[in-house]
Amino acid sequence: MSDDSRSVPQGQLPSDDLHPPPMPVINLGHLTLEPGTRSGVVKDIAKACQDLGYFQVINHGISQSVMDGAFEAALDFFKLPSEIKEQFASDDLRQPVRYDTSSKDGISMSRAFIKHYAHPLSDWMQYWPEKPPTYREHMGNFSVEVRRVALQLMEAILEGLGLGKDYQHEKFQEGLQLMSVNCYPKESEGDVAIGLAPHSDYGFLTILLTSCRGLEVVDRNSNSWKVVQQLPHALHVHVGDYMEVLSNGRVKTVVHRALLNPEEERISIASILGFALHEKVSCAKELVDEQNPQKYNESSFNDFLDYLTSNMDNKDRNFLETIKM
């Protein structure tokens, strides 16, 4: 399995020398207040999605103890002996749990990761690592909470697009959640500074919990790399390929990368929201008209995995390009 839809050729990469302003920070708690306040937050989220494709959220309702537990579970897993971790190693992208440290995916340059499905939790947790002993409990608690946040954000984004917060409600409720738990080593002299090469994610939304700075996103307005700020108790959110498809191009997927931190090892826990394996994602018909014709063919996560499997050696692969009309 993979969360990575496309890599970006070197010639298309933005510059490093510009410093765009700080990214938006959304107080998610205001979504549950009176309609006027909620409407303002929905507009702020819609603007962030359409102008930038990324933002951060605070007051999201996930306790610090749950977030700390996820970090602890991740750290303890990556500290395990190699022979235990490598029980989950596989070249089969369809495995329910997959561990790797290599660059076989074409974009990993210096990271170890374990990826696993997380929804419904009762279906998938049985495949998760049993060691360390707290992994299933702590990562499970965080998975449930971060999915709640993702669904809350999706309702606001759909509302902001004019589709209504209940648009395709059942498909989102029954959809997949992929957890990608990553460990990046501390940068040392002679290392390649990039831990994960520029790419976009396949899903609708990616929500990231990170232990320290290292994530960068492309700022489309200045065509430069932008360092993601590390705010206390905040989560980073960016949109993926299927949000671009659903919105018929009104919202663009976000290219991002991970740099090694020169001061410490970095843990990054990503939760990616998608539809069920064979459920097709298509452009919302409400966003298609004569002035805005349909821009993408429909496709599923299963189609995406088929594409990755048949293009494992193509470092410039780009699934989104293959479904553009």
Short mmCIF file of C-alpha atoms in Angstrom, two decimals:
data_model
loop_
_atom_site.label_atom_id
_atom_site.label_comp_id
_atom_site.label_asym_id
_atom_site.label_seq_id
_atom_site.Cartn_x
_atom_site.Cartn_y
_atom_site.Cartn_z
CA MET A 1 0.00 0.00 0.00
CA SER A 2 1.15 3.56 -0.52
CA ASP A 3 -0.13 7.03 0.23
CA ASP A 4 2.10 8.58 -2.38
CA SER A 5 0.45 9.41 -5.69
CA ARG A 6 3.16 11.11 -7.62
CA SER A 7 6.74 12.21 -7.54
CA VAL A 8 7.87 15.49 -9.07
CA PRO A 9 10.66 15.75 -11.66
CA GLN A 10 13.65 17.84 -10.57
CA GLY A 11 13.06 20.44 -13.27
CA GLN A 12 9.60 21.20 -11.93
CA LEU A 13 10.67 21.86 -8.35
CA PRO A 14 10.24 25.32 -6.84
CA SER A 15 12.98 27.51 -5.42
CA ASP A 16 14.15 27.61 -1.82
CA ASP A 17 15.03 31.28 -1.52
CA LEU A 18 11.62 32.91 -0.96
CA HIS A 19 9.89 33.20 2.40
CA PRO A 20 6.10 33.36 2.09
CA PRO A 21 3.99 34.45 5.09
CA PRO A 22 2.82 32.03 7.81
CA MET A 23 0.12 29.54 6.87
CA PRO A 24 -3.48 29.79 8.12
CA VAL A 25 -4.34 28.40 11.55
CA ILE A 26 -7.97 27.29 11.99
CA ASN A 27 -9.65 27.03 15.40
CA LEU A 28 -11.67 23.89 14.80
CA GLY A 29 -13.68 24.32 17.98
CA HIS A 30 -15.51 27.23 16.36
CA LEU A 31 -17.20 24.84 13.91
CA THR A 32 -19.51 23.73 16.71
CA LEU A 33 -20.56 27.24 17.75
CA GLU A 34 -23.56 29.25 16.58
CA PRO A 35 -24.24 29.34 12.79
CA GLY A 36 -22.67 32.75 12.18
CA THR A 37 -19.37 31.71 13.75
CA ARG A 38 -19.44 28.35 11.98
CA SER A 39 -20.05 30.05 8.65
CA GLY A 40 -16.97 32.21 9.13
CA VAL A 41 -14.78 29.17 9.88
CA VAL A 42 -16.16 27.30 6.86
CA LYS A 43 -15.23 30.29 4.68
CA ASP A 44 -11.73 30.37 6.19
CA ILE A 45 -11.23 26.65 5.52
CA ALA A 46 -12.56 27.00 1.96
CA LYS A 47 -10.23 29.91 1.28
CA ALA A 48 -7.22 28.03 2.66
CA CYS A 49 -8.05 24.97 0.54
CA GLN A 50 -8.57 26.90 -2.67
CA ASP A 51 -5.76 29.44 -2.27
CA LEU A 52 -3.10 27.19 -0.71
CA GLY A 53 -4.30 23.62 -0.22
CA TYR A 54 -2.97 23.45 3.34
CA PHE A 55 -3.51 24.86 6.81
CA GLN A 56 -3.14 23.93 10.46
CA VAL A 57 -5.83 23.23 13.04
CA ILE A 58 -5.91 23.88 16.77
CA ASN A 59 -8.59 23.16 19.37
CA HIS A 60 -9.30 19.94 17.46
CA GLY A 61 -10.36 17.89 20.48
CA ILE A 62 -7.54 15.33 20.47
CA SER A 63 -5.99 15.27 23.94
CA GLN A 64 -2.29 15.72 24.45
CA SER A 65 -2.13 12.31 26.12
CA VAL A 66 -3.54 10.61 22.99
CA MET A 67 -1.05 12.46 20.78
CA ASP A 68 1.83 11.63 23.13
CA GLY A 69 0.72 7.99 23.16
CA ALA A 70 0.90 7.82 19.36
CA PHE A 71 4.43 9.29 19.40
CA GLU A 72 5.47 6.83 22.10
CA ALA A 73 4.05 3.87 20.15
CA ALA A 74 5.84 4.96 16.98
CA LEU A 75 9.18 5.53 18.70
CA ASP A 76 9.01 2.21 20.52
CA PHE A 77 8.19 0.38 17.29
CA PHE A 78 11.14 1.85 15.39
CA LYS A 79 13.45 0.95 18.29
CA LEU A 80 12.58 -2.75 17.94
CA PRO A 81 15.19 -5.15 16.53
CA SER A 82 15.23 -5.26 12.73
CA GLU A 83 14.11 -8.89 12.58
CA ILE A 84 10.85 -8.02 14.34
CA LYS A 85 10.09 -5.02 12.13
CA GLU A 86 11.01 -6.86 8.96
CA GLN A 87 8.26 -9.39 9.58
CA PHE A 88 6.05 -6.71 8.02
CA ALA A 89 8.35 -6.01 5.06
CA SER A 90 6.74 -6.64 1.67
CA ASP A 91 6.83 -5.44 -1.93
CA ASP A 92 3.10 -6.11 -2.17
CA LEU A 93 1.35 -2.75 -1.93
CA ARG A 94 -1.92 -4.50 -1.05
CA GLN A 95 -0.69 -5.92 2.24
CA PRO A 96 -2.71 -4.58 5.20
CA VAL A 97 0.54 -3.68 7.00
CA ARG A 98 3.81 -2.83 5.30
CA TYR A 99 7.22 -1.85 6.71
CA ASP A 100 10.21 -0.63 4.73
CA THR A 101 13.39 1.41 4.95
CA SER A 102 14.37 1.44 1.29
CA SER A 103 13.73 3.74 -1.64
CA LYS A 104 11.78 1.18 -3.64
CA ASP A 105 8.83 3.55 -3.85
CA GLY A 106 10.97 6.03 -5.75
CA ILE A 107 10.55 8.86 -3.27
CA SER A 108 11.82 7.60 0.12
CA MET A 109 15.39 8.78 0.52
CA SER A 110 16.05 8.44 4.22
CA ARG A 111 13.19 7.11 6.28
CA ALA A 112 11.73 4.01 7.86
CA PHE A 113 7.97 3.62 7.77
CA ILE A 114 5.12 1.34 8.66
CA LYS A 115 1.79 1.79 6.88
CA HIS A 116 -1.48 0.17 7.82
CA TYR A 117 -5.20 0.57 7.34
CA ALA A 118 -7.16 1.83 10.34
CA HIS A 119 -10.86 1.94 9.47
CA PRO A 120 -12.88 0.08 10.45
CA LEU A 121 -10.46 -0.41 13.34
CA SER A 122 -12.06 -3.72 14.34
CA ASP A 123 -11.23 -5.13 10.89
CA TRP A 124 -7.63 -4.00 10.65
CA MET A 125 -6.10 -3.85 14.13
CA GLN A 126 -5.62 -7.64 14.18
CA TYR A 127 -2.92 -7.19 11.51
CA TRP A 128 -1.04 -4.40 13.34
CA PRO A 129 2.21 -5.06 15.23
CA GLU A 130 1.78 -6.76 18.60
CA LYS A 131 5.10 -5.27 19.70
CA PRO A 132 5.60 -2.92 21.37
CA PRO A 133 2.72 -4.00 23.65
CA THR A 134 1.14 -0.53 23.66
CA TYR A 135 1.25 0.00 19.88
CA ARG A 136 -2.26 -1.18 19.05
CA GLU A 137 -3.92 0.67 21.91
CA HIS A 138 -2.08 3.97 21.54
CA MET A 139 -2.03 4.14 17.74
CA GLY A 140 -5.63 2.93 17.67
CA ASN A 141 -6.75 5.70 20.01
CA PHE A 142 -5.08 8.33 17.85
CA SER A 143 -6.41 6.81 14.61
CA VAL A 144 -10.01 7.04 15.82
CA GLU A 145 -9.59 10.63 17.01
CA VAL A 146 -7.79 11.91 13.93
CA ARG A 147 -10.39 10.32 11.66
CA ARG A 148 -13.08 12.20 13.56
CA VAL A 149 -11.20 15.43 12.83
CA ALA A 150 -10.84 14.49 9.14
CA LEU A 151 -14.58 13.88 8.76
CA GLN A 152 -15.36 17.14 10.53
CA LEU A 153 -13.03 18.98 8.15
CA MET A 154 -14.50 17.23 5.11
CA GLU A 155 -17.98 18.42 6.06
CA ALA A 156 -16.69 22.00 6.25
CA ILE A 157 -14.79 21.73 2.95
CA LEU A 158 -17.80 20.24 1.14
CA GLU A 159 -19.97 22.99 2.59
CA GLY A 160 -17.45 25.58 1.41
CA LEU A 161 -17.57 24.12 -2.10
CA GLY A 162 -21.35 24.57 -2.11
CA LEU A 163 -22.03 20.82 -2.03
CA GLY A 164 -23.45 20.71 1.49
CA LYS A 165 -21.83 19.06 4.49
CA ASP A 166 -23.71 15.78 3.95
CA TYR A 167 -22.53 15.32 0.35
CA GLN A 168 -21.72 11.59 -0.20
CA HIS A 169 -21.91 11.20 3.57
CA GLU A 170 -22.07 7.41 3.62
CA LYS A 171 -19.09 7.01 1.29
CA PHE A 172 -16.93 9.12 3.59
CA GLN A 173 -18.21 7.35 6.71
CA GLU A 174 -17.46 3.94 5.21
CA GLY A 175 -14.22 4.97 3.51
CA LEU A 176 -10.63 3.93 4.08
CA GLN A 177 -8.18 5.42 6.54
CA LEU A 178 -4.50 4.79 5.92
CA MET A 179 -1.97 5.48 8.67
CA SER A 180 1.58 6.15 7.53
CA VAL A 181 3.97 6.20 10.50
CA ASN A 182 7.41 7.52 9.57
CA CYS A 183 10.79 7.84 11.27
CA TYR A 184 13.41 10.18 9.83
CA PRO A 185 16.93 10.04 11.26
CA LYS A 186 18.74 13.10 12.52
CA GLU A 187 20.64 14.73 9.69
CA SER A 188 24.35 14.03 9.89
CA GLU A 189 27.29 15.38 7.92
CA GLY A 190 27.33 13.91 4.44
CA ASP A 191 23.65 12.94 4.51
CA VAL A 192 21.20 13.83 1.77
CA ALA A 193 19.07 16.43 3.55
CA ILE A 194 15.84 15.19 1.97
CA GLY A 195 14.12 12.34 3.78
CA LEU A 196 11.12 12.09 1.45
CA ALA A 197 11.21 13.50 -2.09
CA PRO A 198 8.52 15.86 -3.43
CA HIS A 199 5.18 14.12 -4.02
CA SER A 200 1.44 14.42 -3.47
CA ASP A 201 -0.92 12.08 -1.61
CA TYR A 202 -3.71 10.11 -3.25
CA GLY A 203 -6.53 10.79 -0.75
CA PHE A 204 -8.93 13.61 0.00
CA LEU A 205 -7.18 14.86 3.12
CA THR A 206 -3.91 14.12 4.90
CA ILE A 207 -3.63 15.09 8.57
CA LEU A 208 -0.14 15.06 10.04
CA LEU A 209 1.15 14.90 13.59
CA THR A 210 4.88 15.60 13.70
CA SER A 211 7.41 15.66 16.52
CA CYS A 212 9.56 18.49 15.13
CA ARG A 213 10.10 20.62 12.04
CA GLY A 214 10.96 19.01 8.74
CA LEU A 215 7.84 19.11 6.56
CA GLU A 216 7.79 21.52 3.63
CA VAL A 217 4.97 22.33 1.21
CA VAL A 218 4.97 24.11 -2.14
CA ASP A 219 3.54 27.61 -1.89
CA ARG A 220 1.84 28.05 -5.25
CA ASN A 221 1.68 31.83 -5.00
CA SER A 222 5.45 32.27 -4.76
CA ASN A 223 6.49 28.91 -6.28
CA SER A 224 8.75 28.28 -3.31
CA TRP A 225 9.17 25.70 -0.57
CA LYS A 226 7.52 26.71 2.66
CA VAL A 227 8.57 25.27 6.02
CA VAL A 228 5.55 24.06 7.99
CA GLN A 229 5.47 25.80 11.34
CA GLN A 230 5.56 23.66 14.47
CA LEU A 231 2.80 24.95 16.75
CA PRO A 232 2.02 23.36 20.13
CA HIS A 233 -0.83 20.84 19.93
CA ALA A 234 -1.54 21.70 16.28
CA LEU A 235 -2.18 19.32 13.38
CA HIS A 236 -1.13 20.02 9.81
CA VAL A 237 -3.70 19.43 7.07
CA HIS A 238 -3.20 19.31 3.31
CA VAL A 239 -5.43 18.21 0.46
CA GLY A 240 -4.69 15.31 -1.86
CA ASP A 241 -5.32 14.20 -5.43
CA TYR A 242 -8.89 13.02 -4.86
CA MET A 243 -9.90 16.38 -3.43
CA GLU A 244 -8.71 17.92 -6.69
CA VAL A 245 -10.82 15.39 -8.62
CA LEU A 246 -13.95 15.79 -6.49
CA SER A 247 -13.76 19.59 -6.70
CA ASN A 248 -13.16 19.42 -10.48
CA GLY A 249 -9.92 21.32 -10.04
CA ARG A 250 -11.19 24.11 -7.78
CA VAL A 251 -8.95 22.73 -5.03
CA LYS A 252 -5.46 21.61 -6.06
CA THR A 253 -3.46 18.78 -4.55
CA VAL A 254 -0.41 19.80 -2.49
CA VAL A 255 3.15 18.82 -3.34
CA HIS A 256 5.24 18.35 -0.21
CA ARG A 257 8.52 16.84 0.99
CA ALA A 258 10.29 15.96 4.22
CA LEU A 259 13.71 17.24 5.20
CA LEU A 260 15.93 15.71 7.85
CA ASN A 261 16.12 17.72 11.04
CA PRO A 262 19.71 18.63 11.96
CA GLU A 263 18.93 18.54 15.69
CA GLU A 264 16.89 15.40 16.28
CA GLU A 265 15.20 12.31 14.92
CA ARG A 266 11.73 13.11 13.57
CA ILE A 267 8.50 11.13 13.88
CA SER A 268 5.65 11.89 11.49
CA ILE A 269 2.24 10.22 11.72
CA ALA A 270 -0.02 10.77 8.72
CA SER A 271 -3.70 9.86 8.50
CA ILE A 272 -5.08 9.78 4.96
CA LEU A 273 -8.82 9.82 4.27
CA GLY A 274 -10.20 8.05 1.20
CA PHE A 275 -13.19 6.15 -0.13
CA ALA A 276 -13.45 2.36 0.11
CA LEU A 277 -11.08 0.30 -2.05
CA HIS A 278 -13.34 -0.11 -5.10
CA GLU A 279 -15.45 3.04 -4.64
CA LYS A 280 -14.99 5.42 -7.57
CA VAL A 281 -14.20 9.09 -7.00
CA SER A 282 -15.54 11.43 -9.68
CA CYS A 283 -15.96 15.15 -10.22
CA ALA A 284 -19.01 16.44 -8.37
CA LYS A 285 -21.64 17.04 -11.05
CA GLU A 286 -22.67 20.21 -9.20
CA LEU A 287 -19.24 21.66 -10.03
CA VAL A 288 -19.35 20.77 -13.72
CA ASP A 289 -20.94 23.11 -16.29
CA GLU A 290 -20.19 24.70 -19.68
CA GLN A 291 -17.69 27.12 -18.18
CA ASN A 292 -16.12 24.37 -16.03
CA PRO A 293 -16.24 21.10 -17.99
CA GLN A 294 -15.29 17.81 -16.34
CA LYS A 295 -11.50 17.67 -15.96
CA TYR A 296 -10.94 14.15 -14.60
CA ASN A 297 -12.08 10.60 -15.23
CA GLU A 298 -13.39 8.66 -12.26
CA SER A 299 -11.07 6.24 -10.45
CA SER A 300 -10.76 4.25 -7.23
CA PHE A 301 -8.05 3.49 -4.70
CA ASN A 302 -7.86 0.06 -6.31
CA ASP A 303 -7.08 1.73 -9.67
CA PHE A 304 -4.40 3.77 -7.93
CA LEU A 305 -2.76 0.65 -6.45
CA ASP A 306 -2.85 -1.04 -9.87
CA TYR A 307 -1.09 1.99 -11.35
CA LEU A 308 1.60 2.02 -8.66
CA THR A 309 2.20 -1.71 -8.97
CA SER A 310 2.77 -1.43 -12.71
CA ASN A 311 4.98 1.68 -12.40
CA MET A 312 7.24 0.78 -9.48
CA ASP A 313 10.40 1.66 -11.43
CA ASN A 314 9.10 4.96 -12.79
CA LYS A 315 10.30 7.70 -10.45
CA ASP A 316 8.35 10.33 -12.39
CA ARG A 317 5.04 8.50 -12.11
CA ASN A 318 1.99 10.68 -11.67
CA PHE A 319 -1.37 8.99 -11.18
CA LEU A 320 -3.33 12.24 -11.27
CA GLU A 321 -2.01 13.00 -14.76
CA THR A 322 -3.29 9.64 -16.03
CA ILE A 323 -6.90 10.42 -15.12
CA LYS A 324 -6.98 13.99 -16.46
CA MET A 325 -9.29 14.41 -19.44
#
